[in-house]
mmCIF file of C-alpha atoms in Angstrom:
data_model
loop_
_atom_site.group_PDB
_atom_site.id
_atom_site.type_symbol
_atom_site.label_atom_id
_atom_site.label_comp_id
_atom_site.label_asym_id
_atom_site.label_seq_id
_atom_site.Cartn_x
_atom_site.Cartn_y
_atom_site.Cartn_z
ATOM 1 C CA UNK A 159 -9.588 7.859 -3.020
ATOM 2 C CA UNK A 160 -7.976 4.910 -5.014
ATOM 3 C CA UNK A 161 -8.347 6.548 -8.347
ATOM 4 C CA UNK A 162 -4.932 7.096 -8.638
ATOM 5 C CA UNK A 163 -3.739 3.331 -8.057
ATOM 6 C CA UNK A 164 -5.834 2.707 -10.897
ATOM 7 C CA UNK A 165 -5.943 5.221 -13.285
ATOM 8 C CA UNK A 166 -2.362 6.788 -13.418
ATOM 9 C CA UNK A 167 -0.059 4.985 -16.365
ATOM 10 C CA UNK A 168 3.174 4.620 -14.051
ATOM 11 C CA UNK A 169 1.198 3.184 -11.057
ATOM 12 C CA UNK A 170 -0.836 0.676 -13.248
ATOM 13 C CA UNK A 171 1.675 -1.469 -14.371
ATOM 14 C CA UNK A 172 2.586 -1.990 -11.268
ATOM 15 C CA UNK A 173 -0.622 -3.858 -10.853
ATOM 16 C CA UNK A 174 -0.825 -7.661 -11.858
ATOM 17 C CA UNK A 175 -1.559 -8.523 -15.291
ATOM 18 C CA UNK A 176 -4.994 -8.995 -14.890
ATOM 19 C CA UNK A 177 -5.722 -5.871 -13.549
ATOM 20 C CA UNK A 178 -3.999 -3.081 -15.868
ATOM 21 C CA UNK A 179 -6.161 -3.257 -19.070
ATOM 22 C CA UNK A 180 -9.296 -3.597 -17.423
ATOM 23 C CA UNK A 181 -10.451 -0.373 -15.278
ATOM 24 C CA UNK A 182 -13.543 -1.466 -13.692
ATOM 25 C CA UNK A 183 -11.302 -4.819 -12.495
ATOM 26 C CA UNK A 184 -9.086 -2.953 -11.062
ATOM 27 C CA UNK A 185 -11.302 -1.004 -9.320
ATOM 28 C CA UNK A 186 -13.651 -3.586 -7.822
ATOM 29 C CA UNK A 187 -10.620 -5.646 -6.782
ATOM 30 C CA UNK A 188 -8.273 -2.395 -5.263
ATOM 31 C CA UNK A 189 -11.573 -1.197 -3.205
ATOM 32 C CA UNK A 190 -12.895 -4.883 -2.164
ATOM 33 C CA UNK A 191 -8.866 -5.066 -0.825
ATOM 34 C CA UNK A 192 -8.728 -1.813 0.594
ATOM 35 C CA UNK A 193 -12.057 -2.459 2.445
ATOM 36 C CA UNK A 194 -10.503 -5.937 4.191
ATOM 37 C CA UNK A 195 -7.825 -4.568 4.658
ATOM 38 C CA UNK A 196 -9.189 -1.522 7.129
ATOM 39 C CA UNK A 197 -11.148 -4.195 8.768
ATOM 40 C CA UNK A 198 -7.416 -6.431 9.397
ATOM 41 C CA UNK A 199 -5.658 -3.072 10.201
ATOM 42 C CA UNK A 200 -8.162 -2.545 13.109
ATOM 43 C CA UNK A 201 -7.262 -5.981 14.481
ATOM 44 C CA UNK A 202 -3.605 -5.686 14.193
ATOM 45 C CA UNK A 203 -1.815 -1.838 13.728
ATOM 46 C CA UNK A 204 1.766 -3.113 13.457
ATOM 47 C CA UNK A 205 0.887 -4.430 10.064
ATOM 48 C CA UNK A 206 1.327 -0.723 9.060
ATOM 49 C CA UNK A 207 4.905 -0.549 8.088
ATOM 50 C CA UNK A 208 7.160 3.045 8.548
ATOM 51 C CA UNK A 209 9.407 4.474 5.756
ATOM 52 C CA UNK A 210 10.913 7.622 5.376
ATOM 53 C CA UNK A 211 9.772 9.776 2.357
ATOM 54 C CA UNK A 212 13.124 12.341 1.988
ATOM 55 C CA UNK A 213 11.111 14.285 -1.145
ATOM 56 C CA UNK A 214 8.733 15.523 1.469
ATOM 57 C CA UNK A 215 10.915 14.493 4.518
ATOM 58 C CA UNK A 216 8.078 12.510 6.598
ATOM 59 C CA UNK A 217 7.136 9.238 7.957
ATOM 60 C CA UNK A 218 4.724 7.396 5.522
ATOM 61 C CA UNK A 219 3.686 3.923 5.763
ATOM 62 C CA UNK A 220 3.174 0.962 3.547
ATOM 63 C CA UNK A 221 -0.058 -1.689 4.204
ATOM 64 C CA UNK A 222 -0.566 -4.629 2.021
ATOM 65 C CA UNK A 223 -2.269 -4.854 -0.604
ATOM 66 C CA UNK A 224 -3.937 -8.563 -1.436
ATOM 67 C CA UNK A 225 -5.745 -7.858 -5.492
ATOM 68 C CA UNK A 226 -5.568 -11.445 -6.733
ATOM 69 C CA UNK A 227 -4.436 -13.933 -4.405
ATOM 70 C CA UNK A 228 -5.854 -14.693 -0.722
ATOM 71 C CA UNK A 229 -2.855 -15.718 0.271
ATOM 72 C CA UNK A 230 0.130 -12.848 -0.564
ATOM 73 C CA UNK A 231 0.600 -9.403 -0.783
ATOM 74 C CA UNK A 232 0.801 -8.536 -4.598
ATOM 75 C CA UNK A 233 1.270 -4.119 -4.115
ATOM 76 C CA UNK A 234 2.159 -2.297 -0.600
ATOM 77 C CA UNK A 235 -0.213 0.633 -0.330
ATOM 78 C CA UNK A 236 1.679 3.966 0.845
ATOM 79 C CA UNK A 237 -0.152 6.564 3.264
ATOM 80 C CA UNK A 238 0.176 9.434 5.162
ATOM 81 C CA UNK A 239 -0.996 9.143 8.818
ATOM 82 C CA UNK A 240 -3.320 11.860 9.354
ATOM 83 C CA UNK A 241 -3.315 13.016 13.184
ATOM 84 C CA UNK A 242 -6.420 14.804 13.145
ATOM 85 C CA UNK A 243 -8.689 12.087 12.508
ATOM 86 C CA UNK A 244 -6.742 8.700 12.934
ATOM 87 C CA UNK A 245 -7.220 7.768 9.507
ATOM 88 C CA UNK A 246 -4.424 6.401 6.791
ATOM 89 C CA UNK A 247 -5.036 9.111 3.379
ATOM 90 C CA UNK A 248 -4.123 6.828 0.388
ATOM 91 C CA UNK A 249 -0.980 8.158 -2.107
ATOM 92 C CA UNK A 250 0.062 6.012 -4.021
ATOM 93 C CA UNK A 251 1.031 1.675 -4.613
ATOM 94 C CA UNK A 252 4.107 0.302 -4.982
ATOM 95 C CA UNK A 253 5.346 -2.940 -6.125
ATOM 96 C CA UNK A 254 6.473 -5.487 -3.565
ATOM 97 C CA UNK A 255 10.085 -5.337 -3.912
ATOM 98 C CA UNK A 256 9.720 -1.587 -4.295
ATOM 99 C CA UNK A 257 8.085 -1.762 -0.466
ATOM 100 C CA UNK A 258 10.848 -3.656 0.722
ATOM 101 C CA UNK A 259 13.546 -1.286 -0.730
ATOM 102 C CA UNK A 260 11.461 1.366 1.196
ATOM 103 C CA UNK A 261 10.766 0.087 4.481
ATOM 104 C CA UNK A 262 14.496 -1.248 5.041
ATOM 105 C CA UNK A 263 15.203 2.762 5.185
ATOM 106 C CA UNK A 264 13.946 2.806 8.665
ATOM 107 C CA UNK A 265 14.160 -0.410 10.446
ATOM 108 C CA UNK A 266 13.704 -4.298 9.607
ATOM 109 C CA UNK A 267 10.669 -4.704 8.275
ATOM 110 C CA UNK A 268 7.795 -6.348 9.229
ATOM 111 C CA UNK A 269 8.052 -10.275 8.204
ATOM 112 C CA UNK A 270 4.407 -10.813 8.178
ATOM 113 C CA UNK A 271 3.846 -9.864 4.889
ATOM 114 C CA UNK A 272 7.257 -7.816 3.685
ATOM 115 C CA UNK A 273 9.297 -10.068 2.514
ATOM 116 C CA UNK A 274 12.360 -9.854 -0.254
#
């Protein structure tokens, strides 16, 4: 679930201003982005970006996040690939420049939407 973008102190703030005093905004606007963003994910996989995670020592990856803006990427969501049924399970959200940091770990990241 999202719950945790949402509801955990650390990981709110990390959301844009908007968003972090007002639960049921944040909630409508991280599951309406989550939702399009399946639906873009399906028309384009390499938008799912690879970092290495050396607390658990695995491959996660990072897909954007668009909350307030059409137009850019305001949090990178970070998932674990789960074989068995093809799906992306939701950990956590991290801030843009966070993402980068992360993704530059395993290779030059994706310039579609990771940029510093």
């Amino acid at each position: 679930t999202h719950d945790h973008i949402i509801e955990d102190p650390n990981t709110r703030l990390r959301q844009p201003q908007p968003l972090r005093n007002d639960t049921t905004l944040a909630s409508n606007a991280v599951r309406g982005a989550a939702a399009y963003l399946k639906q873009k994910h399906r028309n384009n996989r390499m938008m799912a970006i690879p970092f290495w995670y050396p607390e658990h020592e695995k491959i996660q990856f990072l897909l954007p996040l668009r909350l307030t803006s059409a137009d850019h990427e305001v949090l990178a969501l970070v998932a674990d690939k789960q074989e068995s049924d093809k799906l992306y399970k939701i950990r956590t959200a991290l801030t843009m420049d966070m993402a980068y940091s992360n993704a530059r770990l395993v290779g030059k990241p994706n310039r579609e939407w990771l940029n510093p």
